[in-house]
mmCIF file of C-alpha atoms in Angstrom:
data_model
loop_
_atom_site.group_PDB
_atom_site.id
_atom_site.type_symbol
_atom_site.label_atom_id
_atom_site.label_comp_id
_atom_site.label_asym_id
_atom_site.label_seq_id
_atom_site.Cartn_x
_atom_site.Cartn_y
_atom_site.Cartn_z
ATOM 1 C CA UNK A 13 -52.210 18.781 -16.717
ATOM 2 C CA UNK A 14 -52.536 21.165 -13.921
ATOM 3 C CA UNK A 15 -52.033 25.009 -14.761
ATOM 4 C CA UNK A 16 -50.750 27.642 -12.198
ATOM 5 C CA UNK A 17 -52.769 30.528 -13.096
ATOM 6 C CA UNK A 18 -54.231 33.589 -11.198
ATOM 7 C CA UNK A 19 -58.065 34.707 -10.753
ATOM 8 C CA UNK A 20 -59.975 37.865 -9.812
ATOM 9 C CA UNK A 21 -62.452 37.410 -6.880
ATOM 10 C CA UNK A 22 -64.473 40.281 -5.560
ATOM 11 C CA UNK A 23 -66.498 40.175 -2.385
ATOM 12 C CA UNK A 24 -69.523 42.218 -3.496
ATOM 13 C CA UNK A 25 -70.941 45.072 -0.747
ATOM 14 C CA UNK A 26 -73.447 42.654 0.704
ATOM 15 C CA UNK A 27 -70.661 40.103 1.418
ATOM 16 C CA UNK A 28 -68.600 42.716 3.040
ATOM 17 C CA UNK A 29 -71.474 44.010 5.031
ATOM 18 C CA UNK A 30 -72.207 40.699 6.282
ATOM 19 C CA UNK A 31 -68.661 40.154 7.529
ATOM 20 C CA UNK A 32 -67.739 37.274 5.101
ATOM 21 C CA UNK A 33 -64.200 38.685 4.047
ATOM 22 C CA UNK A 34 -62.524 36.577 6.626
ATOM 23 C CA UNK A 35 -64.809 33.298 5.705
ATOM 24 C CA UNK A 36 -63.949 33.465 2.206
ATOM 25 C CA UNK A 37 -60.367 34.047 2.422
ATOM 26 C CA UNK A 38 -60.205 31.225 4.749
ATOM 27 C CA UNK A 39 -61.845 28.934 2.103
ATOM 28 C CA UNK A 40 -59.400 29.769 -0.528
ATOM 29 C CA UNK A 41 -56.540 29.251 1.808
ATOM 30 C CA UNK A 42 -57.794 25.836 2.932
ATOM 31 C CA UNK A 43 -57.648 24.877 -0.876
ATOM 32 C CA UNK A 44 -54.037 25.923 -0.529
ATOM 33 C CA UNK A 45 -54.443 29.159 -3.136
ATOM 34 C CA UNK A 46 -51.958 32.092 -2.852
ATOM 35 C CA UNK A 47 -53.341 35.382 -2.149
ATOM 36 C CA UNK A 48 -51.163 37.800 -4.194
ATOM 37 C CA UNK A 49 -53.304 40.697 -4.246
ATOM 38 C CA UNK A 50 -55.970 42.466 -2.036
ATOM 39 C CA UNK A 51 -57.492 45.911 -1.879
ATOM 40 C CA UNK A 52 -60.507 46.951 0.254
ATOM 41 C CA UNK A 53 -61.974 49.725 -1.821
ATOM 42 C CA UNK A 54 -65.212 51.772 -3.043
ATOM 43 C CA UNK A 55 -65.189 50.762 -6.528
ATOM 44 C CA UNK A 56 -65.938 53.650 -9.098
ATOM 45 C CA UNK A 57 -68.949 53.651 -11.405
ATOM 46 C CA UNK A 58 -66.744 53.959 -14.391
ATOM 47 C CA UNK A 59 -64.520 50.861 -13.183
ATOM 48 C CA UNK A 60 -67.643 48.864 -12.886
ATOM 49 C CA UNK A 61 -68.806 49.549 -16.077
ATOM 50 C CA UNK A 62 -65.931 48.642 -17.636
ATOM 51 C CA UNK A 63 -65.799 45.415 -15.478
ATOM 52 C CA UNK A 64 -69.190 44.412 -16.710
ATOM 53 C CA UNK A 65 -69.327 45.722 -20.194
ATOM 54 C CA UNK A 66 -70.361 42.649 -21.444
ATOM 55 C CA UNK A 67 -73.772 42.989 -19.584
ATOM 56 C CA UNK A 68 -74.308 46.455 -20.584
ATOM 57 C CA UNK A 69 -77.286 45.570 -22.821
ATOM 58 C CA UNK A 70 -78.903 43.634 -20.130
ATOM 59 C CA UNK A 71 -82.131 45.032 -18.466
ATOM 60 C CA UNK A 72 -80.347 44.629 -14.862
ATOM 61 C CA UNK A 73 -76.903 46.399 -15.742
ATOM 62 C CA UNK A 74 -77.759 49.887 -14.217
ATOM 63 C CA UNK A 75 -79.087 48.097 -11.060
ATOM 64 C CA UNK A 76 -75.854 45.973 -10.860
ATOM 65 C CA UNK A 77 -73.459 49.089 -11.075
ATOM 66 C CA UNK A 78 -75.631 50.635 -8.526
ATOM 67 C CA UNK A 79 -75.467 47.652 -6.172
ATOM 68 C CA UNK A 80 -71.735 47.144 -6.707
ATOM 69 C CA UNK A 81 -71.129 51.058 -5.901
ATOM 70 C CA UNK A 82 -73.390 50.897 -3.021
ATOM 71 C CA UNK A 83 -70.437 50.078 -0.375
ATOM 72 C CA UNK A 84 -67.006 48.733 -0.198
ATOM 73 C CA UNK A 85 -65.787 45.928 -1.912
ATOM 74 C CA UNK A 86 -62.785 43.070 -1.278
ATOM 75 C CA UNK A 87 -60.982 42.780 -4.508
ATOM 76 C CA UNK A 88 -58.353 39.884 -4.612
ATOM 77 C CA UNK A 89 -56.170 38.085 -6.847
ATOM 78 C CA UNK A 90 -55.370 34.391 -6.172
ATOM 79 C CA UNK A 91 -52.705 32.196 -7.485
ATOM 80 C CA UNK A 92 -52.760 28.518 -7.921
ATOM 81 C CA UNK A 93 -53.040 25.215 -9.959
ATOM 82 C CA UNK A 94 -56.470 25.617 -11.854
ATOM 83 C CA UNK A 95 -57.382 28.392 -9.541
ATOM 84 C CA UNK A 96 -60.035 29.904 -12.022
ATOM 85 C CA UNK A 97 -62.022 26.366 -12.282
ATOM 86 C CA UNK A 98 -61.695 25.708 -8.991
ATOM 87 C CA UNK A 99 -62.821 29.250 -7.541
ATOM 88 C CA UNK A 100 -66.128 28.784 -9.635
ATOM 89 C CA UNK A 101 -66.638 25.328 -8.349
ATOM 90 C CA UNK A 102 -66.091 27.040 -4.898
ATOM 91 C CA UNK A 103 -68.674 29.952 -5.579
ATOM 92 C CA UNK A 104 -71.113 27.757 -7.547
ATOM 93 C CA UNK A 105 -74.271 29.155 -9.293
ATOM 94 C CA UNK A 106 -74.953 32.930 -9.935
ATOM 95 C CA UNK A 107 -78.597 31.979 -8.628
ATOM 96 C CA UNK A 108 -78.088 30.853 -5.003
ATOM 97 C CA UNK A 109 -81.106 28.463 -5.042
ATOM 98 C CA UNK A 110 -79.183 26.309 -7.538
ATOM 99 C CA UNK A 111 -75.924 26.274 -5.318
ATOM 100 C CA UNK A 112 -75.499 23.335 -2.793
ATOM 101 C CA UNK A 113 -74.424 23.635 0.889
ATOM 102 C CA UNK A 114 -70.812 23.698 1.274
ATOM 103 C CA UNK A 115 -70.241 26.201 -1.627
ATOM 104 C CA UNK A 116 -69.925 30.033 -1.023
ATOM 105 C CA UNK A 117 -72.748 30.934 -2.292
ATOM 106 C CA UNK A 118 -74.849 27.798 -1.270
ATOM 107 C CA UNK A 119 -73.921 28.707 2.342
ATOM 108 C CA UNK A 120 -74.227 32.509 2.519
ATOM 109 C CA UNK A 121 -76.549 33.932 -0.463
ATOM 110 C CA UNK A 122 -80.192 34.004 -0.259
ATOM 111 C CA UNK A 123 -81.047 35.958 -3.643
ATOM 112 C CA UNK A 124 -79.738 36.440 -7.204
ATOM 113 C CA UNK A 125 -79.217 39.896 -7.072
ATOM 114 C CA UNK A 126 -77.412 39.846 -4.023
ATOM 115 C CA UNK A 127 -74.911 36.925 -4.348
ATOM 116 C CA UNK A 128 -71.928 38.317 -2.288
ATOM 117 C CA UNK A 129 -69.138 37.407 -4.494
ATOM 118 C CA UNK A 130 -67.682 37.485 -8.236
ATOM 119 C CA UNK A 131 -65.308 35.142 -9.628
ATOM 120 C CA UNK A 132 -63.632 35.167 -12.874
ATOM 121 C CA UNK A 133 -65.160 32.567 -15.385
ATOM 122 C CA UNK A 134 -61.973 31.867 -17.663
ATOM 123 C CA UNK A 135 -58.265 32.776 -17.502
ATOM 124 C CA UNK A 136 -58.985 35.296 -20.331
ATOM 125 C CA UNK A 137 -61.555 37.020 -18.156
ATOM 126 C CA UNK A 138 -59.332 36.778 -15.114
ATOM 127 C CA UNK A 139 -56.299 38.413 -16.778
ATOM 128 C CA UNK A 140 -58.600 41.302 -18.100
ATOM 129 C CA UNK A 141 -60.197 41.983 -14.614
ATOM 130 C CA UNK A 142 -57.043 41.803 -12.781
ATOM 131 C CA UNK A 143 -55.668 44.479 -15.212
ATOM 132 C CA UNK A 144 -58.696 46.508 -14.354
ATOM 133 C CA UNK A 145 -58.613 46.307 -10.735
ATOM 134 C CA UNK A 146 -54.867 46.017 -9.888
ATOM 135 C CA UNK A 147 -51.648 47.727 -11.364
ATOM 136 C CA UNK A 148 -48.832 45.200 -11.677
ATOM 137 C CA UNK A 149 -46.978 46.963 -8.830
ATOM 138 C CA UNK A 150 -49.967 46.057 -6.534
ATOM 139 C CA UNK A 151 -49.421 42.361 -6.797
ATOM 140 C CA UNK A 152 -47.176 40.466 -4.628
ATOM 141 C CA UNK A 153 -43.815 40.424 -6.732
ATOM 142 C CA UNK A 154 -40.434 39.428 -6.762
ATOM 143 C CA UNK A 155 -37.863 40.513 -9.503
ATOM 144 C CA UNK A 156 -41.085 41.218 -11.813
ATOM 145 C CA UNK A 157 -42.419 37.712 -11.601
ATOM 146 C CA UNK A 158 -45.454 37.021 -9.115
ATOM 147 C CA UNK A 159 -44.260 35.024 -6.186
ATOM 148 C CA UNK A 160 -45.079 31.435 -6.058
ATOM 149 C CA UNK A 161 -45.573 31.105 -2.544
ATOM 150 C CA UNK A 162 -45.582 28.330 -0.008
ATOM 151 C CA UNK A 163 -47.351 25.946 -2.304
ATOM 152 C CA UNK A 164 -44.630 25.990 -4.899
ATOM 153 C CA UNK A 165 -41.885 25.374 -2.469
ATOM 154 C CA UNK A 166 -43.865 22.522 -0.542
ATOM 155 C CA UNK A 167 -44.275 20.987 -3.954
ATOM 156 C CA UNK A 168 -40.594 21.238 -4.776
ATOM 157 C CA UNK A 169 -39.919 19.706 -1.323
ATOM 158 C CA UNK A 170 -41.996 16.854 -1.982
ATOM 159 C CA UNK A 171 -40.530 16.134 -5.258
ATOM 160 C CA UNK A 172 -37.136 16.313 -3.829
ATOM 161 C CA UNK A 173 -37.769 13.821 -1.166
ATOM 162 C CA UNK A 174 -39.694 11.568 -3.502
ATOM 163 C CA UNK A 175 -36.477 11.492 -5.883
ATOM 164 C CA UNK A 176 -34.372 10.911 -2.922
ATOM 165 C CA UNK A 177 -36.416 7.936 -1.744
ATOM 166 C CA UNK A 178 -36.478 6.448 -5.243
ATOM 167 C CA UNK A 179 -32.581 6.634 -5.397
ATOM 168 C CA UNK A 180 -32.172 4.908 -1.969
ATOM 169 C CA UNK A 181 -34.861 2.337 -2.987
ATOM 170 C CA UNK A 182 -32.917 1.398 -6.356
#
């Protein structure tokens, strides 16, 4: 069964520098995901250290934080059916050499240390990352509930029409 969920996507400094923000947003919108949060910001070192805390003992940790702090980041929250898993498929492998053409990293990346984009790898990670990068009031909300957007309305209209046709046929 499909799940409506949220994911955190960050376009890294090299992706911002190369002018890929619009193209990446376009790809997520073409999949009919709904953008509910967007920040263009210079991430603090403290935020980045907390975001990558699970990598703190890895030899590349210091360089990763330095790279992510080297320029602005486009931080986003996307909503949709199975958006975490689908988002990871759209990004593909961390190492661009292993990513196929047609994926974000396959089309735009050339080296592992500069892979232009981050995406949550699980629903649990997404919740944690969204909480780090966004305050609840920064997400598009209506009465405390994240707006379902056009996707939910279209799905509802389709179901109403489908049921109406079934009633007419029988």
